[in-house]
mmCIF file of C-alpha atoms and ligand atoms in Angstrom:
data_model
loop_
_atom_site.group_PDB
_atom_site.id
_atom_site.type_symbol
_atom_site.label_atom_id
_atom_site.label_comp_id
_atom_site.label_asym_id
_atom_site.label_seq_id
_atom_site.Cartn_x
_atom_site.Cartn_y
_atom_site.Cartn_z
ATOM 1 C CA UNK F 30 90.217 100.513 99.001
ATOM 2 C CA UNK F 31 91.459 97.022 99.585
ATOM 3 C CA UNK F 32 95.223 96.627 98.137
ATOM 4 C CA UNK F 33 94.142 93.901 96.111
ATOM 5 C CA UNK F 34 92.028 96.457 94.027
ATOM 6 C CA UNK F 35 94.624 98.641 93.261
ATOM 7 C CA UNK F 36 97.322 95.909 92.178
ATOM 8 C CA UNK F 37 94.348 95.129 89.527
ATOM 9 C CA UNK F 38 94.169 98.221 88.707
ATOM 10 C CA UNK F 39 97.683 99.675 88.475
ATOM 11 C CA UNK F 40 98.503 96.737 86.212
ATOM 12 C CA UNK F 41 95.783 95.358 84.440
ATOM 13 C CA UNK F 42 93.368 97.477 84.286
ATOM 14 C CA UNK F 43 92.050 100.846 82.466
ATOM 15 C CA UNK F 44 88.959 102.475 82.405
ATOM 16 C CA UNK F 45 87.766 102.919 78.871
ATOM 17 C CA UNK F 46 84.196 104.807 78.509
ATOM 18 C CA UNK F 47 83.436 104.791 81.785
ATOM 19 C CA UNK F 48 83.904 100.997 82.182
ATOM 20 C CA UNK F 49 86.396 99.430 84.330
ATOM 21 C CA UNK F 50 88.310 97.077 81.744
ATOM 22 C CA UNK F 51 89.965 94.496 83.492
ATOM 23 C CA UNK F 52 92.503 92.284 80.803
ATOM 24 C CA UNK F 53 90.935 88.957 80.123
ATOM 25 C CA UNK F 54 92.527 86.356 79.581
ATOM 26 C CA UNK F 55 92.845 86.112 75.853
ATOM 27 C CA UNK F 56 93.698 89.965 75.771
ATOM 28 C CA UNK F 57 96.580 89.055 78.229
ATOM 29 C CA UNK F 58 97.415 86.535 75.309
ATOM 30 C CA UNK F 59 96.801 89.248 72.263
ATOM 31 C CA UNK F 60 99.495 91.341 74.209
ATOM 32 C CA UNK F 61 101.696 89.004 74.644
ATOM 33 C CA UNK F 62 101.462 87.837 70.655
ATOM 34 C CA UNK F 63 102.223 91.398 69.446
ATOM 35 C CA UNK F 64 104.572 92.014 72.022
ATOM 36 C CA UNK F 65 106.810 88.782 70.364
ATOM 37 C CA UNK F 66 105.593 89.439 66.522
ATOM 38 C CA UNK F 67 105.038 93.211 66.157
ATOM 39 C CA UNK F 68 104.175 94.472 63.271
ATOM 40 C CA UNK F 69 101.353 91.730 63.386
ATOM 41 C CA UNK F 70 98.117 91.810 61.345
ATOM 42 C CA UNK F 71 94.730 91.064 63.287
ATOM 43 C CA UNK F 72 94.673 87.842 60.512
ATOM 44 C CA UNK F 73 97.663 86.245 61.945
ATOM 45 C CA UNK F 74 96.778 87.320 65.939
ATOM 46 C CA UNK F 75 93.223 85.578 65.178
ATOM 47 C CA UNK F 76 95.639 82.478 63.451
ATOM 48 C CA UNK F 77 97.813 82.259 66.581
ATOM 49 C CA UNK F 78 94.695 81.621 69.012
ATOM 50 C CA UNK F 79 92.716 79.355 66.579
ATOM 51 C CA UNK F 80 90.083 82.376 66.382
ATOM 52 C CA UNK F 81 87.801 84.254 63.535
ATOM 53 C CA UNK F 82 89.046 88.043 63.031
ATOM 54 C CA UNK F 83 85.553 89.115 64.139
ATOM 55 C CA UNK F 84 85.791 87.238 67.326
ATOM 56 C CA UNK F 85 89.451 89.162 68.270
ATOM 57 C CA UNK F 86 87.894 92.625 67.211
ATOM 58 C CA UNK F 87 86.538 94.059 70.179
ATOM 59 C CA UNK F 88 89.207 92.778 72.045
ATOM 60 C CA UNK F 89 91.806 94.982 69.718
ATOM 61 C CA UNK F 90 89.721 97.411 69.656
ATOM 62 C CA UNK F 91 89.557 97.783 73.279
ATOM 63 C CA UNK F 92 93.505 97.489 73.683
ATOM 64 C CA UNK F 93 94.364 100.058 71.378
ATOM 65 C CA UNK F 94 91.694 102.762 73.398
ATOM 66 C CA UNK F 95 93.278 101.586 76.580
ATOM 67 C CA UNK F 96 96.616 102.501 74.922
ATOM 68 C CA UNK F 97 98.134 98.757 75.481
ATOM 69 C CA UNK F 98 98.312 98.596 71.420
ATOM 70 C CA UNK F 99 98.591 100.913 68.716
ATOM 71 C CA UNK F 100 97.050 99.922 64.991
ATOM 72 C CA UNK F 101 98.228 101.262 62.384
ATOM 73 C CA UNK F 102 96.668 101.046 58.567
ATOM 74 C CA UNK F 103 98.328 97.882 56.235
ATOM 75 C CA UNK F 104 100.942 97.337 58.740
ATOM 76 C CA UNK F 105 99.182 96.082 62.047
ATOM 77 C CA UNK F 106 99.782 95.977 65.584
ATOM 78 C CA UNK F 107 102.582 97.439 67.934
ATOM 79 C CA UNK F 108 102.759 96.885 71.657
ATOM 80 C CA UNK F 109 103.072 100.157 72.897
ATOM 81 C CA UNK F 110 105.561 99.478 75.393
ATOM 82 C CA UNK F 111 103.557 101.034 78.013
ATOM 83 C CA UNK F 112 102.129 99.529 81.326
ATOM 84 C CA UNK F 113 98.677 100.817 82.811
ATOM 85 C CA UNK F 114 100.791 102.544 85.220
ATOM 86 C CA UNK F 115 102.447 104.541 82.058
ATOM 87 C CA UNK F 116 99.446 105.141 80.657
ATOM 88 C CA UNK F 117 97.561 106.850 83.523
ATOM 89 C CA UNK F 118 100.393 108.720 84.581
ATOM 90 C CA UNK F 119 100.457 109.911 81.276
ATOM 91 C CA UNK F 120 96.942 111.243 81.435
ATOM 92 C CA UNK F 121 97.433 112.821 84.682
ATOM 93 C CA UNK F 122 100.172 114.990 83.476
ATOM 94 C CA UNK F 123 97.665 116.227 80.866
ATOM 95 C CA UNK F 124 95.916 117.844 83.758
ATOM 96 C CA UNK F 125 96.385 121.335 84.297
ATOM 97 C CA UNK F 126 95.483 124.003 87.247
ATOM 98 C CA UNK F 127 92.850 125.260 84.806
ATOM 99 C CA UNK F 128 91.095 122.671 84.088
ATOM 100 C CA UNK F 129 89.814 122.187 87.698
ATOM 101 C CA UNK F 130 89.702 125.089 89.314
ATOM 102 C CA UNK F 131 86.925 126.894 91.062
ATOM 103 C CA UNK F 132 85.665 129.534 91.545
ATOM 104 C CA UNK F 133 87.917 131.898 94.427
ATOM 105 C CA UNK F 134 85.805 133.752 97.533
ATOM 106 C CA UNK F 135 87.043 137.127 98.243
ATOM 107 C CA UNK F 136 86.998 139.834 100.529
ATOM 108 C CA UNK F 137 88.956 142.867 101.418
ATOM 109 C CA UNK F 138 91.295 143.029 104.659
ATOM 110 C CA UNK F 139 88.975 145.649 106.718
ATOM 111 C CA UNK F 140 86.158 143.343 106.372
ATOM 112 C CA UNK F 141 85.787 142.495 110.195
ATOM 113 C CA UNK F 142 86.232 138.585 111.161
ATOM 114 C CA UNK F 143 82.594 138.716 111.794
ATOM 115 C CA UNK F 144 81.869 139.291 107.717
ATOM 116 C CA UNK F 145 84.581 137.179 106.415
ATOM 117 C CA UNK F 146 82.711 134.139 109.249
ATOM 118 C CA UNK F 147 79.828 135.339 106.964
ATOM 119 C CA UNK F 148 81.245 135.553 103.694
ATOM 120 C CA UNK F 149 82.909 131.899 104.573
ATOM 121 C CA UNK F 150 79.293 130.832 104.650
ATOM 122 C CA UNK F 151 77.454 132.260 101.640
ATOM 123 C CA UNK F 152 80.391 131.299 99.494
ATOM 124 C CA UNK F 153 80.426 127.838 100.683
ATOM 125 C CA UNK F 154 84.152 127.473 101.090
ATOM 126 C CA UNK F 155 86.772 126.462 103.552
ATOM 127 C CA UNK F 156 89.799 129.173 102.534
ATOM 128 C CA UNK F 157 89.086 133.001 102.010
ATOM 129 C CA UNK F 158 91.566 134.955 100.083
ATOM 130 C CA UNK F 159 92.285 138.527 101.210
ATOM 131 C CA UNK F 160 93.102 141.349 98.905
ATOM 132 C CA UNK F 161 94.753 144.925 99.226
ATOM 133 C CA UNK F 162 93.339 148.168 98.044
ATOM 134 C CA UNK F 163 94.504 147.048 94.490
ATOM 135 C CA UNK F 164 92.686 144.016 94.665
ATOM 136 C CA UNK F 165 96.105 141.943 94.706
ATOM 137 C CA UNK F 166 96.510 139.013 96.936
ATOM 138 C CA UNK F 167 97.454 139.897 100.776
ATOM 139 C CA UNK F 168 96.339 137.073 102.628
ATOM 140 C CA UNK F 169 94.568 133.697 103.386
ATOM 141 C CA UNK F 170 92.181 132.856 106.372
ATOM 142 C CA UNK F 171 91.142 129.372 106.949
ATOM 143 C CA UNK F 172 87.887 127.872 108.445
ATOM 144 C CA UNK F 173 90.462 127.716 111.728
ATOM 145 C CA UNK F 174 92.079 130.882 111.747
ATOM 146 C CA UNK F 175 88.448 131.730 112.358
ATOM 147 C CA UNK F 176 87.417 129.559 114.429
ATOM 148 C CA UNK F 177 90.612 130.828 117.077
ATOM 149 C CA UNK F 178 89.573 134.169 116.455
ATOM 150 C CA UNK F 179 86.108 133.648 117.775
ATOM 151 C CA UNK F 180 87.016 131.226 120.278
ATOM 152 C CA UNK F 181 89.265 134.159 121.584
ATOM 153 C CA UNK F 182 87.096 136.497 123.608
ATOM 154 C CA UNK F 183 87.200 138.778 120.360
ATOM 155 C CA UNK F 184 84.587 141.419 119.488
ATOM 156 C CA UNK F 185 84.425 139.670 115.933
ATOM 157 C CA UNK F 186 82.434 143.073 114.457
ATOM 158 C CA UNK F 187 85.460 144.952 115.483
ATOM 159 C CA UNK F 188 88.148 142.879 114.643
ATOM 160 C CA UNK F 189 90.063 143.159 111.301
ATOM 161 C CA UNK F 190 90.349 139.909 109.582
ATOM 162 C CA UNK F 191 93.501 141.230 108.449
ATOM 163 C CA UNK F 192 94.874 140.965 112.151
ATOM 164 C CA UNK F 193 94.261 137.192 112.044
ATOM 165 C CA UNK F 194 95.173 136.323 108.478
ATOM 166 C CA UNK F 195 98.263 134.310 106.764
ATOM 167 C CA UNK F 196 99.787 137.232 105.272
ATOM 168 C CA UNK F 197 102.294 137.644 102.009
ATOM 169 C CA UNK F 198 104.770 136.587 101.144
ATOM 170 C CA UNK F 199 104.216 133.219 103.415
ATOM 171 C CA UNK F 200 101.446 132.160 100.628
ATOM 172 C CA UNK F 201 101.406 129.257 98.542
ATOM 173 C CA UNK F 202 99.997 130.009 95.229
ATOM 174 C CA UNK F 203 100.242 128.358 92.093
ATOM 175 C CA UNK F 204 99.165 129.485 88.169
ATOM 176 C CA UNK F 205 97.039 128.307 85.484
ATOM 177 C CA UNK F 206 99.345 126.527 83.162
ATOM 178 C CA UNK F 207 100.467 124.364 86.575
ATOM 179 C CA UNK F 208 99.840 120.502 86.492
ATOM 180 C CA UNK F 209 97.458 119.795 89.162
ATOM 181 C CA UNK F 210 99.200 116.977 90.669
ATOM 182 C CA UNK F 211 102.245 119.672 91.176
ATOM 183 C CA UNK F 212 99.429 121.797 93.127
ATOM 184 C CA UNK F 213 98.222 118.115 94.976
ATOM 185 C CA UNK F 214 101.980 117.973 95.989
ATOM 186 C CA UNK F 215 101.813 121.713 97.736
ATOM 187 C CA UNK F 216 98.737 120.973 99.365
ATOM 188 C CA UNK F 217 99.962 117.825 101.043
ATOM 189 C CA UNK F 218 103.315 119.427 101.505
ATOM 190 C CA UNK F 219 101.942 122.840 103.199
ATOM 191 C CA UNK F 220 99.417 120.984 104.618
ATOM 192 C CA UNK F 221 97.168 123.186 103.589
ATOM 193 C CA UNK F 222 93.101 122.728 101.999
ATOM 194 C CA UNK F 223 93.537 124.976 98.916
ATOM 195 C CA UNK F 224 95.760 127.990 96.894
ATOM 196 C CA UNK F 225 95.087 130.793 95.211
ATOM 197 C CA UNK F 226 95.075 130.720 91.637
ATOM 198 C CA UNK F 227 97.095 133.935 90.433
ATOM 199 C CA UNK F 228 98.031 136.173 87.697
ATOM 200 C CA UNK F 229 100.755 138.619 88.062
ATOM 201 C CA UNK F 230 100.116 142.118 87.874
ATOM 202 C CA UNK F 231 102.347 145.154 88.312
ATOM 203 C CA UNK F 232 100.682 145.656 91.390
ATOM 204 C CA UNK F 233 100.784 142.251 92.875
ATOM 205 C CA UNK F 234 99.133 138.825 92.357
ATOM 206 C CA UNK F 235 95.408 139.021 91.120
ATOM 207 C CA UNK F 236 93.441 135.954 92.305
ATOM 208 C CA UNK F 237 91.480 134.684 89.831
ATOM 209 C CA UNK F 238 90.566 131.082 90.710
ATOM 210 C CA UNK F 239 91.224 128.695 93.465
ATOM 211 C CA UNK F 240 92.071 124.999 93.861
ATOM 212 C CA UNK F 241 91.475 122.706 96.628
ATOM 213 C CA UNK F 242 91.168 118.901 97.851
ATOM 214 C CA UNK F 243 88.023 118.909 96.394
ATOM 215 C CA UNK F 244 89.336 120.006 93.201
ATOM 216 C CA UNK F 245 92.038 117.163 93.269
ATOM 217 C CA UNK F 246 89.471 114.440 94.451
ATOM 218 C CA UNK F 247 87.126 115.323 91.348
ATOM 219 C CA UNK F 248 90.500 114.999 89.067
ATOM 220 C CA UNK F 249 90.912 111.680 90.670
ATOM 221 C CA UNK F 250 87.595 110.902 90.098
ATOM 222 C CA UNK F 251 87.726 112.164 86.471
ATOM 223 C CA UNK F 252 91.086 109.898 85.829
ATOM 224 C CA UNK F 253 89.013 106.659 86.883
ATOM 225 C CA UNK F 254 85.640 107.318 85.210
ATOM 226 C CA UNK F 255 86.126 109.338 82.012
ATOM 227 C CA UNK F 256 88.217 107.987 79.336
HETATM 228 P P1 ADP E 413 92.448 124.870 108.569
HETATM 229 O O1 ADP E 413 93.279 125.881 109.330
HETATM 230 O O2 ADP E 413 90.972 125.179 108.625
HETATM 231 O O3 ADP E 413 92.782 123.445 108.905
HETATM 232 P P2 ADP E 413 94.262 124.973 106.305
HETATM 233 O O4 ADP E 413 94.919 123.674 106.649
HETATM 234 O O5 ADP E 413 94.032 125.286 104.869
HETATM 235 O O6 ADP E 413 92.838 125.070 107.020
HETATM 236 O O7 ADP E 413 95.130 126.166 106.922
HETATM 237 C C1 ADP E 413 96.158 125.989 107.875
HETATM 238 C C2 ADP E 413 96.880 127.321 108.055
HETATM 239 O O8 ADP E 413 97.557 127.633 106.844
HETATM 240 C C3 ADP E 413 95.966 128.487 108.359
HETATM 241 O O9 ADP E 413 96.559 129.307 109.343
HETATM 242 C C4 ADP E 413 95.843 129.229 107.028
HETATM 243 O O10 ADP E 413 95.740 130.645 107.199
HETATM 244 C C5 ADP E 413 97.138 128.879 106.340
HETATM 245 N N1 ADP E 413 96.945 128.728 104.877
HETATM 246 C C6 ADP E 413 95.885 128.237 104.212
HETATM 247 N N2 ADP E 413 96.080 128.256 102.895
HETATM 248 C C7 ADP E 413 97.311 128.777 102.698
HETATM 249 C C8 ADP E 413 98.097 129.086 101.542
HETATM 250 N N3 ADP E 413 97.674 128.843 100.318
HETATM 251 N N4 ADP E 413 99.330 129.606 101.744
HETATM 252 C C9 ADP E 413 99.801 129.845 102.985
HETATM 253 N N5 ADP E 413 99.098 129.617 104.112
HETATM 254 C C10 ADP E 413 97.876 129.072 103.986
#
């Protein structure tokens, strides 16, 4: 993405519908008039720039869904105060951990490194999460962690993937109710592809979901495309 693209877009720019809205012009202007004269009717805005009502109405109507304006009934317009910045960092703290996650792949520590290679495949992931005998979170083994094993003159059948695995209490997990871009943080922090989504339990952490780069590219995704 060329830097001039997301100047536009940090500033002038919101997606409403699924349409890129860039400001025009004259809603640069109808900003700038309510800014100055709020409470303003859409009468005296359309007065200001020597324009019929009808002609300013989808352009208020598309600044107050991009958030730039708020109406309100007999009184008029407000400038919200907030930049397209505000605005979409307001949205992404709306996301939460549970509204992205997918579905978790796991299997139990004597698999051998053999089945979990396997179960890596059918499940079509990149992190397997490891429980105990309680079915509580022990461990995580990456797409590398196997690929070392079996690069390693191994007997995969006969090799425990919990020999190989990330183990507890070193793992990076994160909850339902967290904001994803909290989770985005760990990910890049860790450096690390994905976390276990957990509940506590008295016998440990249950996994019940997972969330990975994926996840936080189709939030990104989301944030730009979906109103
Ligand atoms: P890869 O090793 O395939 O690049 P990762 O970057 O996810 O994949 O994993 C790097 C290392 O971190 C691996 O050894 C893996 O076991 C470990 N790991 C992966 N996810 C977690 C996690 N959530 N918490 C702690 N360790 C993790």
């Amino acid at each position: 993405m060329n830097s001039n693209v997301l100047t536009s877009f940090s500033f002038q720019s919101k997606f409403v519908g699924g349409e890129k809205v860039e400001l025009s012009e004259r809603q640069e202007k109808i900003v700038h008039i309510v800014k100055e004269n709020e409470p303003i009717t859409g009468e005296k805005i359309a007065e200001q720039l020597d324009l019929s009502r009808a002609t300013l109405r989808p352009d208020l109507s598309i600044l107050t869904m991009a958030g730039y304006l708020d109406a309100r009934p007999r009184v008029g317009y407000f400038f919200t105060g907030k930049s397209g910045t505000e605005l979409l960092t307001e949205k992404v703290k709306k996301y939460k951990v549970s509204d992205f996650q997918s579905v978790p792949v796991v299997t139990k520590e004597s698999v051998s490194v053999y089945e979990a290679i396997s179960a890596m495949f059918l499940g079509d992931v990149g992190t397997l999460f490891i429980v105990d005998d309680n079915n509580c979170l022990s461990g995580v083994v990456s797409r590398k962690d196997l690929l070392r094993a079996s690069i390693g003159n191994h007997d995969l059948n006969n090799l425990p993937v919990h020999i190989i695995m990330t183990r507890m209490p070193n793992i990076t997990v994160c909850y339902q109710d967290d904001l994803l871009i909290e989770t985005a943080k760990l990910l890049i922090d860790k450096q690390i592809d994905g976390l276990p989504v957990v509940t506590e339990t008295e016998h440990g952490l249950r996994v019940i979901g997972r969330i990975t780069k994926t996840n936080i590219t189709t939030a990104f995704v989301d944030l730009i495309l979906n109103e």
